[in-house]
């Protein structure tokens, strides 16, 4: 089963594709955000640490995110494969991930980038915000998230270079899923 780093800007469909593919391939989808929310809900030490960062409006530091990913990748169910969703987000995280994967002998098979134009994402995220009643997701907030992605995460496409497979993320969800599955067939 594949070991995949799933990338793309906010609203590209990473979370949805990650869940669909993880189920189809019977591998875990590993997303730091999901892990953090679960830890906060359970009131664990990690959850309290993460909550203190988010409550003060700060990002969770790289070393904490990397620690969480390392712990998760060392669990037995990851031996068959995995999908990383939302990690790495920076070149520093990618370098730490490469070192970790070498250490645990779990190299990634591919970096899949869901490529979606910014204006398409803005329109998609505004529609999603209206559907879900998320008043905090206005056009300005969405554009700020895209700017942060373009500044901090897009450079990873250069970091991974020839290992990146570009997938058009604008067609329907099932079409995008089929395109990704064909790549791994």
PDB file of C-alpha atoms in Angstrom:
ATOM      1  CA  UNK A   1       0.000   0.000   0.000  1.00  0.00           C
ATOM      2  CA  UNK A   2       1.195   3.513  -0.722  1.00  0.00           C
ATOM      3  CA  UNK A   3       2.735   6.055   1.590  1.00  0.00           C
ATOM      4  CA  UNK A   4       1.504   9.405   0.297  1.00  0.00           C
ATOM      5  CA  UNK A   5       2.066  13.020   1.258  1.00  0.00           C
ATOM      6  CA  UNK A   6      -1.125  14.798   0.174  1.00  0.00           C
ATOM      7  CA  UNK A   7      -0.701  18.496  -0.533  1.00  0.00           C
ATOM      8  CA  UNK A   8      -2.760  21.378  -1.811  1.00  0.00           C
ATOM      9  CA  UNK A   9      -4.084  24.741  -0.737  1.00  0.00           C
ATOM     10  CA  UNK A  10      -6.985  25.209   1.700  1.00  0.00           C
ATOM     11  CA  UNK A  11     -10.198  24.084   0.002  1.00  0.00           C
ATOM     12  CA  UNK A  12      -8.467  21.885  -2.588  1.00  0.00           C
ATOM     13  CA  UNK A  13     -10.110  18.750  -1.166  1.00  0.00           C
ATOM     14  CA  UNK A  14      -7.171  17.157   0.686  1.00  0.00           C
ATOM     15  CA  UNK A  15      -9.225  16.104   3.690  1.00  0.00           C
ATOM     16  CA  UNK A  16     -11.973  14.538   1.613  1.00  0.00           C
ATOM     17  CA  UNK A  17      -9.580  12.801  -0.779  1.00  0.00           C
ATOM     18  CA  UNK A  18      -7.450  11.636   2.159  1.00  0.00           C
ATOM     19  CA  UNK A  19     -10.453   9.982   3.809  1.00  0.00           C
ATOM     20  CA  UNK A  20     -11.678   8.337   0.598  1.00  0.00           C
ATOM     21  CA  UNK A  21      -8.224   7.022  -0.339  1.00  0.00           C
ATOM     22  CA  UNK A  22      -7.404   5.869   3.206  1.00  0.00           C
ATOM     23  CA  UNK A  23     -10.592   3.811   3.220  1.00  0.00           C
ATOM     24  CA  UNK A  24     -10.004   2.442  -0.280  1.00  0.00           C
ATOM     25  CA  UNK A  25      -6.394   1.495   0.480  1.00  0.00           C
ATOM     26  CA  UNK A  26      -7.044   0.464   4.104  1.00  0.00           C
ATOM     27  CA  UNK A  27      -4.320   2.735   5.473  1.00  0.00           C
ATOM     28  CA  UNK A  28      -4.535   5.441   8.138  1.00  0.00           C
ATOM     29  CA  UNK A  29      -5.033   9.082   7.169  1.00  0.00           C
ATOM     30  CA  UNK A  30      -2.778  11.091   9.441  1.00  0.00           C
ATOM     31  CA  UNK A  31      -3.697  14.746   9.883  1.00  0.00           C
ATOM     32  CA  UNK A  32      -2.182  16.805  12.696  1.00  0.00           C
ATOM     33  CA  UNK A  33      -5.359  18.879  12.980  1.00  0.00           C
ATOM     34  CA  UNK A  34      -7.462  15.743  13.578  1.00  0.00           C
ATOM     35  CA  UNK A  35      -4.985  14.489  16.182  1.00  0.00           C
ATOM     36  CA  UNK A  36      -4.915  17.871  17.936  1.00  0.00           C
ATOM     37  CA  UNK A  37      -8.720  18.110  18.075  1.00  0.00           C
ATOM     38  CA  UNK A  38      -8.964  14.588  19.529  1.00  0.00           C
ATOM     39  CA  UNK A  39      -6.283  15.338  22.139  1.00  0.00           C
ATOM     40  CA  UNK A  40      -7.987  18.603  23.148  1.00  0.00           C
ATOM     41  CA  UNK A  41     -11.338  16.809  23.426  1.00  0.00           C
ATOM     42  CA  UNK A  42      -9.761  14.108  25.632  1.00  0.00           C
ATOM     43  CA  UNK A  43      -8.025  16.739  27.780  1.00  0.00           C
ATOM     44  CA  UNK A  44      -4.603  15.094  27.450  1.00  0.00           C
ATOM     45  CA  UNK A  45      -1.332  16.851  28.244  1.00  0.00           C
ATOM     46  CA  UNK A  46      -0.727  17.342  24.510  1.00  0.00           C
ATOM     47  CA  UNK A  47      -4.275  18.609  24.074  1.00  0.00           C
ATOM     48  CA  UNK A  48      -3.808  21.210  26.815  1.00  0.00           C
ATOM     49  CA  UNK A  49      -0.495  22.305  25.257  1.00  0.00           C
ATOM     50  CA  UNK A  50      -2.065  22.637  21.785  1.00  0.00           C
ATOM     51  CA  UNK A  51      -5.115  24.444  23.206  1.00  0.00           C
ATOM     52  CA  UNK A  52      -2.868  27.015  24.906  1.00  0.00           C
ATOM     53  CA  UNK A  53      -1.321  27.857  21.526  1.00  0.00           C
ATOM     54  CA  UNK A  54      -4.619  28.070  19.660  1.00  0.00           C
ATOM     55  CA  UNK A  55      -6.328  30.041  22.454  1.00  0.00           C
ATOM     56  CA  UNK A  56      -3.601  32.678  22.211  1.00  0.00           C
ATOM     57  CA  UNK A  57      -3.873  32.755  18.411  1.00  0.00           C
ATOM     58  CA  UNK A  58      -0.453  31.178  17.835  1.00  0.00           C
ATOM     59  CA  UNK A  59       0.418  28.303  15.538  1.00  0.00           C
ATOM     60  CA  UNK A  60       1.481  25.046  17.147  1.00  0.00           C
ATOM     61  CA  UNK A  61       5.318  25.030  16.968  1.00  0.00           C
ATOM     62  CA  UNK A  62       7.043  22.711  14.493  1.00  0.00           C
ATOM     63  CA  UNK A  63       8.674  20.616  17.229  1.00  0.00           C
ATOM     64  CA  UNK A  64       5.254  19.780  18.755  1.00  0.00           C
ATOM     65  CA  UNK A  65       3.722  18.932  15.361  1.00  0.00           C
ATOM     66  CA  UNK A  66       6.732  16.779  14.443  1.00  0.00           C
ATOM     67  CA  UNK A  67       6.586  14.989  17.809  1.00  0.00           C
ATOM     68  CA  UNK A  68       2.910  14.148  17.186  1.00  0.00           C
ATOM     69  CA  UNK A  69       3.610  12.878  13.654  1.00  0.00           C
ATOM     70  CA  UNK A  70       6.568  10.796  14.845  1.00  0.00           C
ATOM     71  CA  UNK A  71       4.471   9.198  17.571  1.00  0.00           C
ATOM     72  CA  UNK A  72       1.698   8.400  15.071  1.00  0.00           C
ATOM     73  CA  UNK A  73       4.041   7.012  12.386  1.00  0.00           C
ATOM     74  CA  UNK A  74       5.610   4.648  14.922  1.00  0.00           C
ATOM     75  CA  UNK A  75       2.266   2.922  15.574  1.00  0.00           C
ATOM     76  CA  UNK A  76       1.826  -0.571  14.073  1.00  0.00           C
ATOM     77  CA  UNK A  77      -1.038   0.309  11.683  1.00  0.00           C
ATOM     78  CA  UNK A  78       1.253   2.631   9.686  1.00  0.00           C
ATOM     79  CA  UNK A  79       3.541  -0.203   8.612  1.00  0.00           C
ATOM     80  CA  UNK A  80       1.281  -1.047   5.647  1.00  0.00           C
ATOM     81  CA  UNK A  81       1.091   2.539   4.413  1.00  0.00           C
ATOM     82  CA  UNK A  82      -0.356   5.947   5.256  1.00  0.00           C
ATOM     83  CA  UNK A  83      -1.634   9.229   3.890  1.00  0.00           C
ATOM     84  CA  UNK A  84      -0.298  12.447   5.415  1.00  0.00           C
ATOM     85  CA  UNK A  85      -2.834  15.274   5.150  1.00  0.00           C
ATOM     86  CA  UNK A  86      -1.826  18.758   6.276  1.00  0.00           C
ATOM     87  CA  UNK A  87       1.756  17.814   7.061  1.00  0.00           C
ATOM     88  CA  UNK A  88       4.372  18.928   6.278  1.00  0.00           C
ATOM     89  CA  UNK A  89       3.407  22.603   5.950  1.00  0.00           C
ATOM     90  CA  UNK A  90       6.890  24.135   5.898  1.00  0.00           C
ATOM     91  CA  UNK A  91      10.302  23.219   4.519  1.00  0.00           C
ATOM     92  CA  UNK A  92      11.578  22.773   8.108  1.00  0.00           C
ATOM     93  CA  UNK A  93       8.789  20.245   8.755  1.00  0.00           C
ATOM     94  CA  UNK A  94       9.570  18.472   5.464  1.00  0.00           C
ATOM     95  CA  UNK A  95      13.247  18.171   6.398  1.00  0.00           C
ATOM     96  CA  UNK A  96      12.302  16.751   9.817  1.00  0.00           C
ATOM     97  CA  UNK A  97       9.855  14.345   8.139  1.00  0.00           C
ATOM     98  CA  UNK A  98      12.515  13.112   5.700  1.00  0.00           C
ATOM     99  CA  UNK A  99      14.871  12.404   8.620  1.00  0.00           C
ATOM    100  CA  UNK A 100      12.111  10.610  10.541  1.00  0.00           C
ATOM    101  CA  UNK A 101      11.030   8.482   7.558  1.00  0.00           C
ATOM    102  CA  UNK A 102      14.655   7.446   6.977  1.00  0.00           C
ATOM    103  CA  UNK A 103      15.010   6.555  10.662  1.00  0.00           C
ATOM    104  CA  UNK A 104      11.859   4.388  10.746  1.00  0.00           C
ATOM    105  CA  UNK A 105      12.467   3.009   7.237  1.00  0.00           C
ATOM    106  CA  UNK A 106       9.146   4.206   5.805  1.00  0.00           C
ATOM    107  CA  UNK A 107       9.977   6.257   2.695  1.00  0.00           C
ATOM    108  CA  UNK A 108       7.090   8.025   0.987  1.00  0.00           C
ATOM    109  CA  UNK A 109       5.998   6.716  -2.417  1.00  0.00           C
ATOM    110  CA  UNK A 110       4.657   9.984  -3.789  1.00  0.00           C
ATOM    111  CA  UNK A 111       3.802  13.571  -3.059  1.00  0.00           C
ATOM    112  CA  UNK A 112       0.376  14.295  -4.568  1.00  0.00           C
ATOM    113  CA  UNK A 113      -0.498  17.955  -5.011  1.00  0.00           C
ATOM    114  CA  UNK A 114      -4.115  18.903  -5.666  1.00  0.00           C
ATOM    115  CA  UNK A 115      -3.680  21.866  -7.968  1.00  0.00           C
ATOM    116  CA  UNK A 116      -6.529  24.403  -7.853  1.00  0.00           C
ATOM    117  CA  UNK A 117      -6.420  28.071  -8.958  1.00  0.00           C
ATOM    118  CA  UNK A 118      -6.785  30.644  -6.154  1.00  0.00           C
ATOM    119  CA  UNK A 119     -10.036  32.213  -7.432  1.00  0.00           C
ATOM    120  CA  UNK A 120     -11.623  28.761  -7.768  1.00  0.00           C
ATOM    121  CA  UNK A 121     -10.637  28.090  -4.123  1.00  0.00           C
ATOM    122  CA  UNK A 122     -12.045  31.412  -2.920  1.00  0.00           C
ATOM    123  CA  UNK A 123     -15.364  30.669  -4.645  1.00  0.00           C
ATOM    124  CA  UNK A 124     -15.430  27.080  -3.320  1.00  0.00           C
ATOM    125  CA  UNK A 125     -14.603  28.113   0.252  1.00  0.00           C
ATOM    126  CA  UNK A 126     -17.145  30.962   0.243  1.00  0.00           C
ATOM    127  CA  UNK A 127     -19.829  28.530  -0.942  1.00  0.00           C
ATOM    128  CA  UNK A 128     -18.786  26.042   1.761  1.00  0.00           C
ATOM    129  CA  UNK A 129     -18.887  28.793   4.418  1.00  0.00           C
ATOM    130  CA  UNK A 130     -22.442  29.717   3.381  1.00  0.00           C
ATOM    131  CA  UNK A 131     -23.538  26.042   3.307  1.00  0.00           C
ATOM    132  CA  UNK A 132     -22.074  25.416   6.768  1.00  0.00           C
ATOM    133  CA  UNK A 133     -23.015  28.790   8.256  1.00  0.00           C
ATOM    134  CA  UNK A 134     -19.392  29.701   8.932  1.00  0.00           C
ATOM    135  CA  UNK A 135     -19.518  33.491   9.175  1.00  0.00           C
ATOM    136  CA  UNK A 136     -15.803  33.632  10.073  1.00  0.00           C
ATOM    137  CA  UNK A 137     -14.884  32.301   6.614  1.00  0.00           C
ATOM    138  CA  UNK A 138     -15.319  35.505   4.632  1.00  0.00           C
ATOM    139  CA  UNK A 139     -13.404  36.429   1.486  1.00  0.00           C
ATOM    140  CA  UNK A 140     -10.700  38.340   3.397  1.00  0.00           C
ATOM    141  CA  UNK A 141     -10.042  35.431   5.794  1.00  0.00           C
ATOM    142  CA  UNK A 142      -9.933  32.965   2.897  1.00  0.00           C
ATOM    143  CA  UNK A 143      -7.507  35.151   0.916  1.00  0.00           C
ATOM    144  CA  UNK A 144      -5.274  35.466   4.009  1.00  0.00           C
ATOM    145  CA  UNK A 145      -5.217  31.660   4.377  1.00  0.00           C
ATOM    146  CA  UNK A 146      -4.260  31.332   0.704  1.00  0.00           C
ATOM    147  CA  UNK A 147      -1.518  33.954   1.076  1.00  0.00           C
ATOM    148  CA  UNK A 148      -0.102  32.078   4.070  1.00  0.00           C
ATOM    149  CA  UNK A 149      -0.262  28.805   2.112  1.00  0.00           C
ATOM    150  CA  UNK A 150       1.478  30.378  -0.898  1.00  0.00           C
ATOM    151  CA  UNK A 151       4.204  31.876   1.310  1.00  0.00           C
ATOM    152  CA  UNK A 152       4.898  28.916   3.619  1.00  0.00           C
ATOM    153  CA  UNK A 153       3.614  25.689   2.068  1.00  0.00           C
ATOM    154  CA  UNK A 154       3.847  26.150  -1.714  1.00  0.00           C
ATOM    155  CA  UNK A 155       7.706  26.182  -1.464  1.00  0.00           C
ATOM    156  CA  UNK A 156       7.402  22.480  -0.542  1.00  0.00           C
ATOM    157  CA  UNK A 157       6.553  21.747  -4.176  1.00  0.00           C
ATOM    158  CA  UNK A 158      10.069  22.927  -5.020  1.00  0.00           C
ATOM    159  CA  UNK A 159      11.525  21.028  -2.043  1.00  0.00           C
ATOM    160  CA  UNK A 160       9.984  17.734  -3.244  1.00  0.00           C
ATOM    161  CA  UNK A 161      10.657  18.591  -6.905  1.00  0.00           C
ATOM    162  CA  UNK A 162      10.415  15.595  -9.216  1.00  0.00           C
ATOM    163  CA  UNK A 163       8.606  13.539  -6.559  1.00  0.00           C
ATOM    164  CA  UNK A 164       5.493  15.738  -6.892  1.00  0.00           C
ATOM    165  CA  UNK A 165       2.567  14.477  -8.941  1.00  0.00           C
ATOM    166  CA  UNK A 166       0.252  17.311  -9.948  1.00  0.00           C
ATOM    167  CA  UNK A 167      -3.436  16.399  -9.925  1.00  0.00           C
ATOM    168  CA  UNK A 168      -6.094  18.813 -11.194  1.00  0.00           C
ATOM    169  CA  UNK A 169      -8.322  19.399  -8.160  1.00  0.00           C
ATOM    170  CA  UNK A 170     -11.057  21.302 -10.030  1.00  0.00           C
ATOM    171  CA  UNK A 171     -13.179  18.390 -11.375  1.00  0.00           C
ATOM    172  CA  UNK A 172     -15.790  16.651  -9.234  1.00  0.00           C
ATOM    173  CA  UNK A 173     -14.657  14.801  -6.117  1.00  0.00           C
ATOM    174  CA  UNK A 174     -15.134  11.319  -7.694  1.00  0.00           C
ATOM    175  CA  UNK A 175     -13.176  12.360 -10.802  1.00  0.00           C
ATOM    176  CA  UNK A 176     -10.253  13.603  -8.701  1.00  0.00           C
ATOM    177  CA  UNK A 177     -10.312  10.356  -6.677  1.00  0.00           C
ATOM    178  CA  UNK A 178     -10.209   8.273  -9.863  1.00  0.00           C
ATOM    179  CA  UNK A 179      -7.290  10.294 -11.242  1.00  0.00           C
ATOM    180  CA  UNK A 180      -5.304   9.717  -8.047  1.00  0.00           C
ATOM    181  CA  UNK A 181      -6.156   5.989  -7.973  1.00  0.00           C
ATOM    182  CA  UNK A 182      -5.080   5.618 -11.626  1.00  0.00           C
ATOM    183  CA  UNK A 183      -1.718   7.134 -10.765  1.00  0.00           C
ATOM    184  CA  UNK A 184      -1.144   4.384  -8.169  1.00  0.00           C
ATOM    185  CA  UNK A 185      -2.622   1.539 -10.232  1.00  0.00           C
TER     186      UNK A 185
END
